[in-house]
PDB file of C-alpha atoms in Angstrom:
ATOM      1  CA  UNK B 242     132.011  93.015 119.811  1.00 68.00           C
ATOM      2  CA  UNK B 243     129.435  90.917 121.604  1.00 80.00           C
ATOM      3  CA  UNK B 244     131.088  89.073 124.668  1.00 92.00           C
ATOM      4  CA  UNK B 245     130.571  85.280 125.384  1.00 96.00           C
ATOM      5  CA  UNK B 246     126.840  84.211 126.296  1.00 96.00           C
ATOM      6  CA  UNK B 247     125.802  81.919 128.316  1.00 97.00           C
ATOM      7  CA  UNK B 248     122.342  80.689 128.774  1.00 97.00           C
ATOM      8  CA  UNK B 249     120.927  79.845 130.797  1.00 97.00           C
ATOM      9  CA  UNK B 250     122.192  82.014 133.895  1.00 96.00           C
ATOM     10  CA  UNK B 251     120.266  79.895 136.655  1.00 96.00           C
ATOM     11  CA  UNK B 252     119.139  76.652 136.673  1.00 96.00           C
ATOM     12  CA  UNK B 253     117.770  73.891 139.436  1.00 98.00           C
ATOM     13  CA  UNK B 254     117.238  70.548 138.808  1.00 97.00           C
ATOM     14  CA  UNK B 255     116.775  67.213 140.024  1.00 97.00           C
ATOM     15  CA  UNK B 256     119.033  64.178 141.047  1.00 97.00           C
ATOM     16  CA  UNK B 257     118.432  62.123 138.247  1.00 97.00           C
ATOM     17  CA  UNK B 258     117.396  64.769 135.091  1.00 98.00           C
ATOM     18  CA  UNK B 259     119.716  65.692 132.413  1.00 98.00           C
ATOM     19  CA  UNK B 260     120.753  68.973 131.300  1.00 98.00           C
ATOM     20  CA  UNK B 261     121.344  71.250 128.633  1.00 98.00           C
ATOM     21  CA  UNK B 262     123.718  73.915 128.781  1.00 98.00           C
ATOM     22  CA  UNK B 263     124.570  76.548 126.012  1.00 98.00           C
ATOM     23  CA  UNK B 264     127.571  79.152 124.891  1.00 98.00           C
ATOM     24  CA  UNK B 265     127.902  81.758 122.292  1.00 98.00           C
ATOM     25  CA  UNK B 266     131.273  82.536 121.826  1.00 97.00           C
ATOM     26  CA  UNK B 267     132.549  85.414 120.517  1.00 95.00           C
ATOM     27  CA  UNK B 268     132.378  86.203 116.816  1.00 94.00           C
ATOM     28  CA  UNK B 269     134.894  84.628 114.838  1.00 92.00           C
ATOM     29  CA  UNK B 270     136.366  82.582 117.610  1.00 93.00           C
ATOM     30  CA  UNK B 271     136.501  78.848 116.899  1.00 93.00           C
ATOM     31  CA  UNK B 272     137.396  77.226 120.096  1.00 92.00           C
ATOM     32  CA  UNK B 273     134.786  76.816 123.221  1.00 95.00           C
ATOM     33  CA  UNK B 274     136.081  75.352 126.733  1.00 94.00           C
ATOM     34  CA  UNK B 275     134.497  74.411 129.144  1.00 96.00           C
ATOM     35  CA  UNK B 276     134.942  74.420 133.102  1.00 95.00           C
ATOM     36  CA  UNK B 277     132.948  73.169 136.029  1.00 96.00           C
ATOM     37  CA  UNK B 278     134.015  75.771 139.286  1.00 94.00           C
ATOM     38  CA  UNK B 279     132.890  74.453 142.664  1.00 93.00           C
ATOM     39  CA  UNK B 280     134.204  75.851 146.297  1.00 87.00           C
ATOM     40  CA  UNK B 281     135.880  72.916 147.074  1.00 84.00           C
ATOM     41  CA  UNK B 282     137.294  71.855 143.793  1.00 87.00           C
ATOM     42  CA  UNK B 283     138.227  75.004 142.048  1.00 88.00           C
ATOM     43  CA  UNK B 284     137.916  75.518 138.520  1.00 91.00           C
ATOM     44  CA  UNK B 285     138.280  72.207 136.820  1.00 92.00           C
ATOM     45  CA  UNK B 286     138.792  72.186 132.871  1.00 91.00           C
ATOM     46  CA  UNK B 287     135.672  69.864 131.325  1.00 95.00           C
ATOM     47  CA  UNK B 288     136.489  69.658 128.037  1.00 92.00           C
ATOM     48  CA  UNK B 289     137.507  71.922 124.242  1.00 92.00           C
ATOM     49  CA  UNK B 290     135.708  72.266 120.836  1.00 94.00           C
ATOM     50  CA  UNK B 291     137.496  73.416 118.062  1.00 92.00           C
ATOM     51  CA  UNK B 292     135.746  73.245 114.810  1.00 92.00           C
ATOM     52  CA  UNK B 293     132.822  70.923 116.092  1.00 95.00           C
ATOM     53  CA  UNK B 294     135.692  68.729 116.951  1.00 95.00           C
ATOM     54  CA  UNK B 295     136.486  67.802 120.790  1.00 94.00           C
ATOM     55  CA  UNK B 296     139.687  68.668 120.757  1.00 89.00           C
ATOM     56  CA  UNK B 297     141.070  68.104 124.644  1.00 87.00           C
ATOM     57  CA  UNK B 298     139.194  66.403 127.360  1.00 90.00           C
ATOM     58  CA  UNK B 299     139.415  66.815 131.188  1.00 90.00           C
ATOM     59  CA  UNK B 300     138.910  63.751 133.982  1.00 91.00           C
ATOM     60  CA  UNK B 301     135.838  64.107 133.981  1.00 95.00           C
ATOM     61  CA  UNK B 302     133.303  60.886 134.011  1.00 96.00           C
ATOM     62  CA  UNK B 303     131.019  60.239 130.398  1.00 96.00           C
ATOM     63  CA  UNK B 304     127.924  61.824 131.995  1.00 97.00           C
ATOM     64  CA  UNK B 305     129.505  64.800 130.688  1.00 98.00           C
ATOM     65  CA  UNK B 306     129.231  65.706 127.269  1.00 97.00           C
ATOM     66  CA  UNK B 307     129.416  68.541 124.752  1.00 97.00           C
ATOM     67  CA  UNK B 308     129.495  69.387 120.997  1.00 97.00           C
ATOM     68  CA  UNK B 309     129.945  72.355 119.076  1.00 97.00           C
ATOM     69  CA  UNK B 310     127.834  73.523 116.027  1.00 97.00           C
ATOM     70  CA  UNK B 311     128.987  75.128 112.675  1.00 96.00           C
ATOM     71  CA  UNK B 312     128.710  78.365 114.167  1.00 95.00           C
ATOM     72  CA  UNK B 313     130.736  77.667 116.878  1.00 95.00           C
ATOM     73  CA  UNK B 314     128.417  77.768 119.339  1.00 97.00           C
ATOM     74  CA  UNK B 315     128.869  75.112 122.181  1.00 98.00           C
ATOM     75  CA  UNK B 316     126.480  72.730 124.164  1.00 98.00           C
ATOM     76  CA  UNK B 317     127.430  70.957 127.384  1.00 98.00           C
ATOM     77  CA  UNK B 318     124.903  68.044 128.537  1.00 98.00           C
ATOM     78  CA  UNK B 319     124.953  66.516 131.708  1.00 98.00           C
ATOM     79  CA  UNK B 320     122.752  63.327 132.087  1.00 95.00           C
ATOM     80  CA  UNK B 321     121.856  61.730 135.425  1.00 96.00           C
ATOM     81  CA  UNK B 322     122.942  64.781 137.470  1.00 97.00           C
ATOM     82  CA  UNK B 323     124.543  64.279 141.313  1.00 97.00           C
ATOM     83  CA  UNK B 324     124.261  66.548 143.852  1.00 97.00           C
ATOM     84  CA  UNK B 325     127.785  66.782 143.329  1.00 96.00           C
ATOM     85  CA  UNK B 326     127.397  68.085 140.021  1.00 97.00           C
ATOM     86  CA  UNK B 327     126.335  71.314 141.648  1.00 97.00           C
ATOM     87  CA  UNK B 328     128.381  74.478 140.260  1.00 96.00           C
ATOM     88  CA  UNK B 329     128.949  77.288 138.370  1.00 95.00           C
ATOM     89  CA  UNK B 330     130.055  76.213 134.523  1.00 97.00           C
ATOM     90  CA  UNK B 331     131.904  78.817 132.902  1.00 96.00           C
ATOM     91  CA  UNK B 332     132.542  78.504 128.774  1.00 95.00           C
ATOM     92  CA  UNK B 333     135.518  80.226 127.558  1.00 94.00           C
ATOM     93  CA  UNK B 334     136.191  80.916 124.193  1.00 93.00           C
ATOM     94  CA  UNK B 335     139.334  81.900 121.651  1.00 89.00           C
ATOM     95  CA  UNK B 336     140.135  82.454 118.397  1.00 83.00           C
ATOM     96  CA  UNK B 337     141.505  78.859 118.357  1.00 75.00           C
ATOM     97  CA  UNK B 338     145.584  79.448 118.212  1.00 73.00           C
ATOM     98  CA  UNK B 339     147.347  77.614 120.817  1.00 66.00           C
ATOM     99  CA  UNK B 340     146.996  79.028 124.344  1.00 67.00           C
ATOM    100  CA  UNK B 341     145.764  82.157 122.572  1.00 68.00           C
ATOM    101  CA  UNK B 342     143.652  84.410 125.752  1.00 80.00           C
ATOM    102  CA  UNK B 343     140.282  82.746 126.236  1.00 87.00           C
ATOM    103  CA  UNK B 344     137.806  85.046 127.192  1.00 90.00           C
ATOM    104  CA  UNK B 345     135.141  83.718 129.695  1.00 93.00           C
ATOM    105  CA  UNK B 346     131.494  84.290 129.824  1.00 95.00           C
ATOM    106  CA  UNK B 347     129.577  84.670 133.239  1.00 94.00           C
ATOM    107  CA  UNK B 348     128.876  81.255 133.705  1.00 95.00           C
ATOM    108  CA  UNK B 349     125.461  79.357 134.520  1.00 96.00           C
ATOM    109  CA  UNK B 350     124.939  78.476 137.946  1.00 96.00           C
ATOM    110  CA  UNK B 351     123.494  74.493 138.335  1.00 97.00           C
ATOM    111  CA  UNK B 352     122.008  73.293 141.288  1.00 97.00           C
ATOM    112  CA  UNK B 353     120.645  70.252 141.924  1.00 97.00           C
ATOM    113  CA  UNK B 354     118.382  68.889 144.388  1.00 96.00           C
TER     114      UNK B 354
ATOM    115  CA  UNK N  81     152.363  65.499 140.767  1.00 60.00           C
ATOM    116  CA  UNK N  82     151.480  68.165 137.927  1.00 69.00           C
ATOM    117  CA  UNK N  83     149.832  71.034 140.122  1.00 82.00           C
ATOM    118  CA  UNK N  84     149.405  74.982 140.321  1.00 90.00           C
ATOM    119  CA  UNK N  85     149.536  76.168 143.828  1.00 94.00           C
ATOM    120  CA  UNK N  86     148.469  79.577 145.365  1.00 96.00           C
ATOM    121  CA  UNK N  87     149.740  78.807 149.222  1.00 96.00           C
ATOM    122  CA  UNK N  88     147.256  82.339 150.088  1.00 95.00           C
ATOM    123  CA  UNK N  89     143.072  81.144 150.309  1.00 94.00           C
ATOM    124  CA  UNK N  90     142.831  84.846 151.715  1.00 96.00           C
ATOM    125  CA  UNK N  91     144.634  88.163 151.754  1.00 97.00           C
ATOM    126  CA  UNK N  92     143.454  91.749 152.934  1.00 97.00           C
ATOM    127  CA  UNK N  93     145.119  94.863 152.008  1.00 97.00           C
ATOM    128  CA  UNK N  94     144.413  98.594 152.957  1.00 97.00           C
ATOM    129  CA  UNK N  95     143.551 100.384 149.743  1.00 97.00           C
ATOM    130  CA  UNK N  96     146.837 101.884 148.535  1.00 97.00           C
ATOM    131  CA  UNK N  97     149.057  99.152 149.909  1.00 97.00           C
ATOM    132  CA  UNK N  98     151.244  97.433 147.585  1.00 97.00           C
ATOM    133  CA  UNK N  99     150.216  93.464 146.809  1.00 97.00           C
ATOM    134  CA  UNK N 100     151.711  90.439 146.023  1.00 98.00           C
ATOM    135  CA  UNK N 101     149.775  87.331 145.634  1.00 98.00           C
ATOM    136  CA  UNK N 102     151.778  84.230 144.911  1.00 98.00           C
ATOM    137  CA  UNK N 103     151.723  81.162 142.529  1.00 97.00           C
ATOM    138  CA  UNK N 104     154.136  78.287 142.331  1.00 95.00           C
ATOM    139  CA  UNK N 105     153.576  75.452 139.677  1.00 91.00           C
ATOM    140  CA  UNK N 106     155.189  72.176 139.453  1.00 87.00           C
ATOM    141  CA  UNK N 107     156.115  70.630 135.541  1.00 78.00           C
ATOM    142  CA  UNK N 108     158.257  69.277 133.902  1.00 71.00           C
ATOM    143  CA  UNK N 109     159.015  71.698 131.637  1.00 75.00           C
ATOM    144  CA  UNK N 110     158.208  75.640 131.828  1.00 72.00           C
ATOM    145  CA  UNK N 111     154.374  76.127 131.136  1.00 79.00           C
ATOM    146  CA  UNK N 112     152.238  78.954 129.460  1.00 87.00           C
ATOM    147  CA  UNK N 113     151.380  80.834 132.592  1.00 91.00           C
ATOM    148  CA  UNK N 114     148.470  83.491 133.338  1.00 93.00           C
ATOM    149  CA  UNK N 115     146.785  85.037 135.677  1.00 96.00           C
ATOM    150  CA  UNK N 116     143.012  85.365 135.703  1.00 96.00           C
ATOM    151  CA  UNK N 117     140.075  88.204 138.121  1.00 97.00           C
ATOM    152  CA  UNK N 118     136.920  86.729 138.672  1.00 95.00           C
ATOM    153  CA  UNK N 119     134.633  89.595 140.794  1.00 91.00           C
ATOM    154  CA  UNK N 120     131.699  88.336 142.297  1.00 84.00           C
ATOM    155  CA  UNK N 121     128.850  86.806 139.618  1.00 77.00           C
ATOM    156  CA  UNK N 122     131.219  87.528 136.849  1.00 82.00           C
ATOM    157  CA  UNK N 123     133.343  85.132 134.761  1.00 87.00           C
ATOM    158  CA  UNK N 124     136.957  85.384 134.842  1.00 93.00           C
ATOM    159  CA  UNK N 125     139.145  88.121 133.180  1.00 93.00           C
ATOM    160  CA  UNK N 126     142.641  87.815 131.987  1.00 93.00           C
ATOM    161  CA  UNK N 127     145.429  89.841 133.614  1.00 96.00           C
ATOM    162  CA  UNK N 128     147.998  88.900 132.281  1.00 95.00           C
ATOM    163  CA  UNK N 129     149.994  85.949 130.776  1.00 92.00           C
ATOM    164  CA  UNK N 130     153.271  84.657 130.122  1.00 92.00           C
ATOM    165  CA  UNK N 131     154.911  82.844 127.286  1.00 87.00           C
ATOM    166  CA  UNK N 132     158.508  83.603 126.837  1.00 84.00           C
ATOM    167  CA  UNK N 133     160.786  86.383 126.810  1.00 87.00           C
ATOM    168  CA  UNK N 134     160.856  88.874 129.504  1.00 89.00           C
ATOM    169  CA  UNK N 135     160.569  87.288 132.416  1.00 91.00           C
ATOM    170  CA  UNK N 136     158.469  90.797 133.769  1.00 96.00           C
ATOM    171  CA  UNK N 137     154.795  91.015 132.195  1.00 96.00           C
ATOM    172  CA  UNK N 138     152.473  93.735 132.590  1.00 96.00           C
ATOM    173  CA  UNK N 139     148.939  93.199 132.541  1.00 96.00           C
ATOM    174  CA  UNK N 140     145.806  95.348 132.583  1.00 95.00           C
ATOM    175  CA  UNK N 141     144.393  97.706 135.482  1.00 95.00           C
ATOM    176  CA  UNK N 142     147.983  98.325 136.858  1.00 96.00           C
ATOM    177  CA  UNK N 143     149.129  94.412 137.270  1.00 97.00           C
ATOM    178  CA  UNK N 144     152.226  93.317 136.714  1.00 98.00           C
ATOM    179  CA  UNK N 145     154.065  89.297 137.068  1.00 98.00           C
ATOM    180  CA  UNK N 146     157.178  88.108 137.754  1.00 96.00           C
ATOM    181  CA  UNK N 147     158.236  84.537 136.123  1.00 94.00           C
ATOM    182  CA  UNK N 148     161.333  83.007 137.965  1.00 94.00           C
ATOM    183  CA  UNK N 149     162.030  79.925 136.499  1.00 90.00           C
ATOM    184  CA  UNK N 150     164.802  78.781 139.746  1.00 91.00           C
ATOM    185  CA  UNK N 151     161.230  79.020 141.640  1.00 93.00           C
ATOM    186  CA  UNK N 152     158.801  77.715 139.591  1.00 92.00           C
ATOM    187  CA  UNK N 153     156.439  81.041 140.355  1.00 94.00           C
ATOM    188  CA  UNK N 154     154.905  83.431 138.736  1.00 96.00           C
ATOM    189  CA  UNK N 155     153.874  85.567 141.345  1.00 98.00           C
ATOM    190  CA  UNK N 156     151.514  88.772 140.614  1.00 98.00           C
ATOM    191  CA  UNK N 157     151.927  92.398 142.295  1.00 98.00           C
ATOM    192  CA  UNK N 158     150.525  95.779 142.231  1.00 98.00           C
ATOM    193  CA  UNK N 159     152.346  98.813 143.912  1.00 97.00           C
ATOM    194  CA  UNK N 160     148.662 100.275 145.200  1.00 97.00           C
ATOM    195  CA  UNK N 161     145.628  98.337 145.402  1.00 97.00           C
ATOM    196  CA  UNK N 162     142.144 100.306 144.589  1.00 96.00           C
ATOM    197  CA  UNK N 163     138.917  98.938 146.382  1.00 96.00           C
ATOM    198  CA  UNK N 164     137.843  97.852 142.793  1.00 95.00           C
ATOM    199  CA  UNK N 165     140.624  95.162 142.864  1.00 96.00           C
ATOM    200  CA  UNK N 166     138.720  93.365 145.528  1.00 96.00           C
ATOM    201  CA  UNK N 167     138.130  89.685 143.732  1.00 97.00           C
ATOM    202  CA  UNK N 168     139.234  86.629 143.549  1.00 96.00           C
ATOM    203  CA  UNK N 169     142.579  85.882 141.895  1.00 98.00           C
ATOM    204  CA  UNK N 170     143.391  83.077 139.809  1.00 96.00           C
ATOM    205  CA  UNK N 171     146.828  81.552 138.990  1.00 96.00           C
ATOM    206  CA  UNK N 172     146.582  79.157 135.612  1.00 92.00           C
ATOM    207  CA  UNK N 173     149.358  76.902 133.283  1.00 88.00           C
ATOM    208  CA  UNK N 174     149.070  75.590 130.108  1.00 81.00           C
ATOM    209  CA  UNK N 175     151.151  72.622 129.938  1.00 67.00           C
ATOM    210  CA  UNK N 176     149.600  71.249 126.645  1.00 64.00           C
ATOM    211  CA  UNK N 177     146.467  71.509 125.332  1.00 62.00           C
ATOM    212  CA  UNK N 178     144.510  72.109 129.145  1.00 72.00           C
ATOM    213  CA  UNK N 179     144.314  74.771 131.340  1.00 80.00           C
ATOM    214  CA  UNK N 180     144.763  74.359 134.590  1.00 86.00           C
ATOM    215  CA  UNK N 181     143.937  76.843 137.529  1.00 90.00           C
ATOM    216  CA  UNK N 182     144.972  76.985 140.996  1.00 93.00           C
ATOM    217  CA  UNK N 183     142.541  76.821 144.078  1.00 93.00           C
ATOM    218  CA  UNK N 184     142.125  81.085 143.802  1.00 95.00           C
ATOM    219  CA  UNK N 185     143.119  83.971 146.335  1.00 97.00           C
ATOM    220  CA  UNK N 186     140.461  86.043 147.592  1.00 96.00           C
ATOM    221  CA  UNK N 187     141.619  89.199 148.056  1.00 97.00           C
ATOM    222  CA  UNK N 188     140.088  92.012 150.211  1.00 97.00           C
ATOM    223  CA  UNK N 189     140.841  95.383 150.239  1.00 97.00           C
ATOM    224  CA  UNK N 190     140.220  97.566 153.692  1.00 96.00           C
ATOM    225  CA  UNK N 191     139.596 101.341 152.861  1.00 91.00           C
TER     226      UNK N 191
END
């Protein structure tokens, strides 16, 4: 069984741009989360999709935005990036079932200049 | 204030040396709780996790938690820590529908 993909791995951008981020959860799974990991905030929960639904939604300001397709694979969009805005995301997903294990892909790295 | 703590940014351990990293939580109520790897360019792995019952959970690769509700902590050990166990330790509750993680515990491991 094919983990959860992320793509892309890398990325560098500029104060201003928008961007696109994408996850492939596992097969089957319904839910995609999504976390923003920095070293001096720690992992910070973003936001859930559950049936192309957003489901829960972290404190996190409307620059940051997501939806989820009919395969269940995720998009995160970030518009007018921040330096701050610099981190790894990481996309987990799960089968859906409350606090069922959500499995993590490797995350794309975002910098911006 | 709702919060996960793990008091320990850093810990190093001799390879074969018993570890215990802590995590203390503050919540109303008792949360899911789990513990979470992350080794270095990789995204994060699930030890472990507890929802009720036995208040002892074992995990994968030799892990095991303790949930002690008098303490609010779920604290993980291992009785001998392989050089592959070098990471970076995360301590998470559920409360509702979030997840939220604490700050992480790097852990090094001195052959």
């Amino acid at each position: 069984k094919a983990g959860v993909t992320q793509t892309p791995r890398y990325l560098i951008k500029t104060r201003g741009q928008q961007v696109t981020l994408s996850c492939s959860p596992i097969s089957g799974h319904r839910s995609v989360s999504w976390y923003q990991q920095t070293p001096g905030q720690g992992l910070q929960f973003l936001f859930e999709y559950f049936s192309e639904t957003q489901r829960n939604k972290g404190n996190f300001p409307g620059r940051f935005s997501g939806r989820q397709f009919s395969n269940s694979r995720s998009e995160m969009n970030v518009s007018t990036l921040e330096l701050g805005d610099s981190a790894l995301y990481l996309c987990a997903s799960s089968s859906g079932t409350k606090y069922n294990e959500q499995f993590f892909g490797p995350g794309t790295r975002l910098t911006v200049l | 204030a709702q919060s996960v703590t793990q008091p320990d940014i850093h810990i190093t351990v001799s390879e074969g040396a018993s570890l215990e990293l802590r995590c203390n939580y503050s919540y109303g109520a008792t949360p899911y709780l789990f513990w979470y790897v992350q080794s270095p360019g990789q995204g994060l792995q699930l030890l472990l996790k507890y929802f009720s019952g036995d208040t002892l959970v074992q995990g994968i690769k030799g892990f095991e938690a303790e949930f002690k509700r008098s303490q609010s902590s779920f604290n993980l050990r291992k009785p001998s820590v392989h050089w592959s166990d070098a990471a970076e330790y995360f301590c998470a509750v559920a409360p509702r529908d979030d997840m939220r993680f604490g700050a992480g515990t790097r852990l090094t491991v001195k052959p």
